[in-house]
PDB file of C-alpha atoms in Angstrom:
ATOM      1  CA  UNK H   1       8.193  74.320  42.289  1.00  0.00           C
ATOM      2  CA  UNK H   2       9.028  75.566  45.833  1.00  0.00           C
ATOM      3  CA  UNK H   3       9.429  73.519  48.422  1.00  0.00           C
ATOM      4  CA  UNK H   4       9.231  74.044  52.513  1.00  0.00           C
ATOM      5  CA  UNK H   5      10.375  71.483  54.585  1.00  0.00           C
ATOM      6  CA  UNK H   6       9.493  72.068  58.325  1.00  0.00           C
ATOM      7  CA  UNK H   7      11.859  69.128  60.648  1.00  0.00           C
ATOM      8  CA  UNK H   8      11.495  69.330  64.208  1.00  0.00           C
ATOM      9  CA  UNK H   9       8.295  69.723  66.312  1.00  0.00           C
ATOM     10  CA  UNK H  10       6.969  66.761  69.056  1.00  0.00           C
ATOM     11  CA  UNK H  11       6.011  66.902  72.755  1.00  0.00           C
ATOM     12  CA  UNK H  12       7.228  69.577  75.330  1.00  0.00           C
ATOM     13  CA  UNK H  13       6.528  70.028  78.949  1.00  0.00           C
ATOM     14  CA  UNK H  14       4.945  73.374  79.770  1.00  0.00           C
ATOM     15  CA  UNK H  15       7.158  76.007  80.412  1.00  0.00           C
ATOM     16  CA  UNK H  16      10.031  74.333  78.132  1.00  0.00           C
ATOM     17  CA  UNK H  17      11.527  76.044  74.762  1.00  0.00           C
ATOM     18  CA  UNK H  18      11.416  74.581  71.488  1.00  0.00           C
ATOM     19  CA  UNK H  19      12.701  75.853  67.656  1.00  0.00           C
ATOM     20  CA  UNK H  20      11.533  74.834  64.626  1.00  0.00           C
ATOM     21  CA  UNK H  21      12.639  75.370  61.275  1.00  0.00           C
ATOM     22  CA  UNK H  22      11.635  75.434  57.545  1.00  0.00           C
ATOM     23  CA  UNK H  23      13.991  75.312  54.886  1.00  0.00           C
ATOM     24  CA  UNK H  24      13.017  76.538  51.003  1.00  0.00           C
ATOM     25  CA  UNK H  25      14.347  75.590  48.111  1.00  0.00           C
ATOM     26  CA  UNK H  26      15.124  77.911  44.908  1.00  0.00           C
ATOM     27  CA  UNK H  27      18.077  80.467  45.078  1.00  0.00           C
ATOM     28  CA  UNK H  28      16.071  83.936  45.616  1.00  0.00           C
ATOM     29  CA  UNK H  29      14.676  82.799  49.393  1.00  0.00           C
ATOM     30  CA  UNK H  30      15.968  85.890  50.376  1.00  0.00           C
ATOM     31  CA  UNK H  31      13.430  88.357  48.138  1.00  0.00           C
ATOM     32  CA  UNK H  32      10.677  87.018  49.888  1.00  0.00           C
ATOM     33  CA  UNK H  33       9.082  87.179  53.290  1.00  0.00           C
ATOM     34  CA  UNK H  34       8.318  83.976  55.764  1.00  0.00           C
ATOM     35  CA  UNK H  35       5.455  83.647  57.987  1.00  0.00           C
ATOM     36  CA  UNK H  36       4.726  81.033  60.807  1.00  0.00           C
ATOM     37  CA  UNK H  37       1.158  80.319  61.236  1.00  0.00           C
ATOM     38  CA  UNK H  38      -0.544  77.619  63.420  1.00  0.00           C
ATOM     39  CA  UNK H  39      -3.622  75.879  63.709  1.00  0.00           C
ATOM     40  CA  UNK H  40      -4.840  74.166  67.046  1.00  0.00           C
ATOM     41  CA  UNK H  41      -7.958  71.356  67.111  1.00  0.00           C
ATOM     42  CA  UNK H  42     -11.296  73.290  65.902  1.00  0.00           C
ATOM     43  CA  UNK H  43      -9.703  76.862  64.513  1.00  0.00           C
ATOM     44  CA  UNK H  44      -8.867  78.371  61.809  1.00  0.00           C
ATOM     45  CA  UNK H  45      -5.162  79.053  60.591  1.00  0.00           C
ATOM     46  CA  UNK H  46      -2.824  81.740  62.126  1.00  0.00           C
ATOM     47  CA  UNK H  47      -0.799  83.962  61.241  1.00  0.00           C
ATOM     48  CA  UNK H  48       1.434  84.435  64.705  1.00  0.00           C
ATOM     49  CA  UNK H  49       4.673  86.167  63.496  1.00  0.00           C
ATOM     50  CA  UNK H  50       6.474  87.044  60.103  1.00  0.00           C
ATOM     51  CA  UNK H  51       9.707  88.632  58.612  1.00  0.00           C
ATOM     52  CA  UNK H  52      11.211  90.033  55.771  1.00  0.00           C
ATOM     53  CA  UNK H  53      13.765  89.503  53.122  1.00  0.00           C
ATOM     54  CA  UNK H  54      16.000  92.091  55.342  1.00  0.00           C
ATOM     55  CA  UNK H  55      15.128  90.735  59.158  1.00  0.00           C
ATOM     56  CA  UNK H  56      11.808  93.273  59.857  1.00  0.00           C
ATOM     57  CA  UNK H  57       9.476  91.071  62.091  1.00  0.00           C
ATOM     58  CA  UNK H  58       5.647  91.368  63.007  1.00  0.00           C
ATOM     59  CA  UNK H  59       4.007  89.264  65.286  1.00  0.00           C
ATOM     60  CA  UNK H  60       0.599  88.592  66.566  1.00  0.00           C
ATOM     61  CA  UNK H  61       0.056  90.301  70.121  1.00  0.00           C
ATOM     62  CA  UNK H  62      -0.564  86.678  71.702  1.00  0.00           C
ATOM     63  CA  UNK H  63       2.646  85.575  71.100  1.00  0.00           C
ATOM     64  CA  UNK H  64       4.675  88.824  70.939  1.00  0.00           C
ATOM     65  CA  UNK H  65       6.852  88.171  74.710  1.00  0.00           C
ATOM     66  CA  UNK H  66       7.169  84.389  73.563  1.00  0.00           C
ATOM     67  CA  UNK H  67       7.907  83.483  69.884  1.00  0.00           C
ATOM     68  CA  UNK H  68      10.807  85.161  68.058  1.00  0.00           C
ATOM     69  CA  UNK H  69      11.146  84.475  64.399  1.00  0.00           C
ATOM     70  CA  UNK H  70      14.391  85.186  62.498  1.00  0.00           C
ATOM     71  CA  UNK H  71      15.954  83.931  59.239  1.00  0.00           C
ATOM     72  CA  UNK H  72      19.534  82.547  57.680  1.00  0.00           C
ATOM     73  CA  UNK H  73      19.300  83.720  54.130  1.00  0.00           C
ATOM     74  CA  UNK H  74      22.541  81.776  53.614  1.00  0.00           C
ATOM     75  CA  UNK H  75      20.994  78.427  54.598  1.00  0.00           C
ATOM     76  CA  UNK H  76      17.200  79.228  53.009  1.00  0.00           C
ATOM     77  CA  UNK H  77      16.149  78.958  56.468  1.00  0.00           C
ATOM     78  CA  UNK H  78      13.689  80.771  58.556  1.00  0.00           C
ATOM     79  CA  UNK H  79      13.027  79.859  62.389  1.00  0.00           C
ATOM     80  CA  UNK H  80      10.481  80.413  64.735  1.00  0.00           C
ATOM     81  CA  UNK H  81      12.013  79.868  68.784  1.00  0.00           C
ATOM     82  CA  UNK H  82       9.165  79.593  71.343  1.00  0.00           C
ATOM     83  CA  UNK H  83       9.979  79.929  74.877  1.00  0.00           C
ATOM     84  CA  UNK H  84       7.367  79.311  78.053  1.00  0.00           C
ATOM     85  CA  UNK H  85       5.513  76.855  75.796  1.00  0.00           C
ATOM     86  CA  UNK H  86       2.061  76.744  76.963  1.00  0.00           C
ATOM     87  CA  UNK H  87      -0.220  74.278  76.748  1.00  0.00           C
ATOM     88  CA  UNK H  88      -2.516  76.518  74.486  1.00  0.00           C
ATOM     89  CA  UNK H  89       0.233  76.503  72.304  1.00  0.00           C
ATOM     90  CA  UNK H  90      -0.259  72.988  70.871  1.00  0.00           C
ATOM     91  CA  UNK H  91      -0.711  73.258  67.066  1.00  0.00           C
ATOM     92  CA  UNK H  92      -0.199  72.495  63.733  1.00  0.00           C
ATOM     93  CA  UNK H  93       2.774  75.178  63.210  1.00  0.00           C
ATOM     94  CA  UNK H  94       3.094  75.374  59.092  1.00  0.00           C
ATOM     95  CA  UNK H  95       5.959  77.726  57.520  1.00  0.00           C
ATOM     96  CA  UNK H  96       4.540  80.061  54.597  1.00  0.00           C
ATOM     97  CA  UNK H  97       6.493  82.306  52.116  1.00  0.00           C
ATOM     98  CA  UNK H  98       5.077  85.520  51.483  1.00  0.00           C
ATOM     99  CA  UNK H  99       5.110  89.400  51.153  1.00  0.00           C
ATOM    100  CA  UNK H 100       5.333  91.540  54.223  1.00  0.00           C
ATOM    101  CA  UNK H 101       3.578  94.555  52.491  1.00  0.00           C
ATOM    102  CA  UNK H 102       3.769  98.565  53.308  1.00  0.00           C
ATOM    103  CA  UNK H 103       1.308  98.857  55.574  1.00  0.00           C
ATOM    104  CA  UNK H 104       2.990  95.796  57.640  1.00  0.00           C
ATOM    105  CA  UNK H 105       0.269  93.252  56.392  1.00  0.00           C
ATOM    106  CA  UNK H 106       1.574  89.898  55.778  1.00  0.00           C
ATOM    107  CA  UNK H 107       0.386  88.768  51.878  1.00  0.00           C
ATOM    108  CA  UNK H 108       0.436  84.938  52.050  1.00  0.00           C
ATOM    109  CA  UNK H 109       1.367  83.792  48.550  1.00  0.00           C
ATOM    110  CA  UNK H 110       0.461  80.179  48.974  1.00  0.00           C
ATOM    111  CA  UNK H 111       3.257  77.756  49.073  1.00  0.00           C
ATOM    112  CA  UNK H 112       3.555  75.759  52.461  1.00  0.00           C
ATOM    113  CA  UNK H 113       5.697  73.577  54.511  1.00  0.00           C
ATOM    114  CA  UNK H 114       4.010  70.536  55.322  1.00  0.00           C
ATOM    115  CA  UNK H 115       2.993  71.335  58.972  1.00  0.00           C
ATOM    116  CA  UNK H 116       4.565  69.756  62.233  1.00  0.00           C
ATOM    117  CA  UNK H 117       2.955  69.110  65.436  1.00  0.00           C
ATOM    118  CA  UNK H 118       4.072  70.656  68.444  1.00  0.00           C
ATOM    119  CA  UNK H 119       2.305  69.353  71.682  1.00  0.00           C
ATOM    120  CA  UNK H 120       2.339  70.719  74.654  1.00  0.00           C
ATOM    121  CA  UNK H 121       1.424  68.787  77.983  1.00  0.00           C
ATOM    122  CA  UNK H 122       2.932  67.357  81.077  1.00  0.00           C
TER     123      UNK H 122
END
């Protein structure tokens, strides 16, 4: 089965930067797209930013001047840096692999990391 494995996360000031990663198993990582999604206290899930197989991104408009997501094919890893943390960001972030489809909607295919908390507060 595929695995995501999502190290990192914990508690940030405001206004700090923090990058988290997810690493996948299985040797064709790279034919598939990776989303980040989070989920604060009392919401649903979130899709804030994916890319593709070949390094196109999409991100939600809330995070779009904040959160950059890329990928390293070569270590099955895809990363999501967030900069200006905000207090609003705190979340379950969970890594997702997926298809990024034509019409640039992201097709979740349901395998996940295991989530990591990011808090943000002084």
């Amino acid at each position: 089965q595929v695995q995501l494995v999502e190290p990192g996360g914990g508690l940030v000031q405001p206004g700090g930067s923090l990058r988290l990663s997810c690493t996948s198993s299985g040797s064709i990582f790279s034919l598939y797209a990776m989303g980040w999604y989070h989920q604060a206290p009392g919401k649903e899930r979130e899709l804030v930013a994916a890319i593709t197989g070949n390094g196109l991104t999409n991100y939600a408009d809330s995070v779009k001047a904040r959160f950059t997501i890329s990928r390293d094919n070569a270590r099955n890893t895809v990363y999501l840096q967030i900069d200006s943390l905000k207090p609003e960001d705190t979340a379950v972030y969970y890594c997702n692999l997926g298809l990024l489809l034509s019409n640039s909607t992201y097709r979740n295919l349901g395998y996940w990391g295991q989530g990591t908390q990011v808090t943000v507060s002084s």
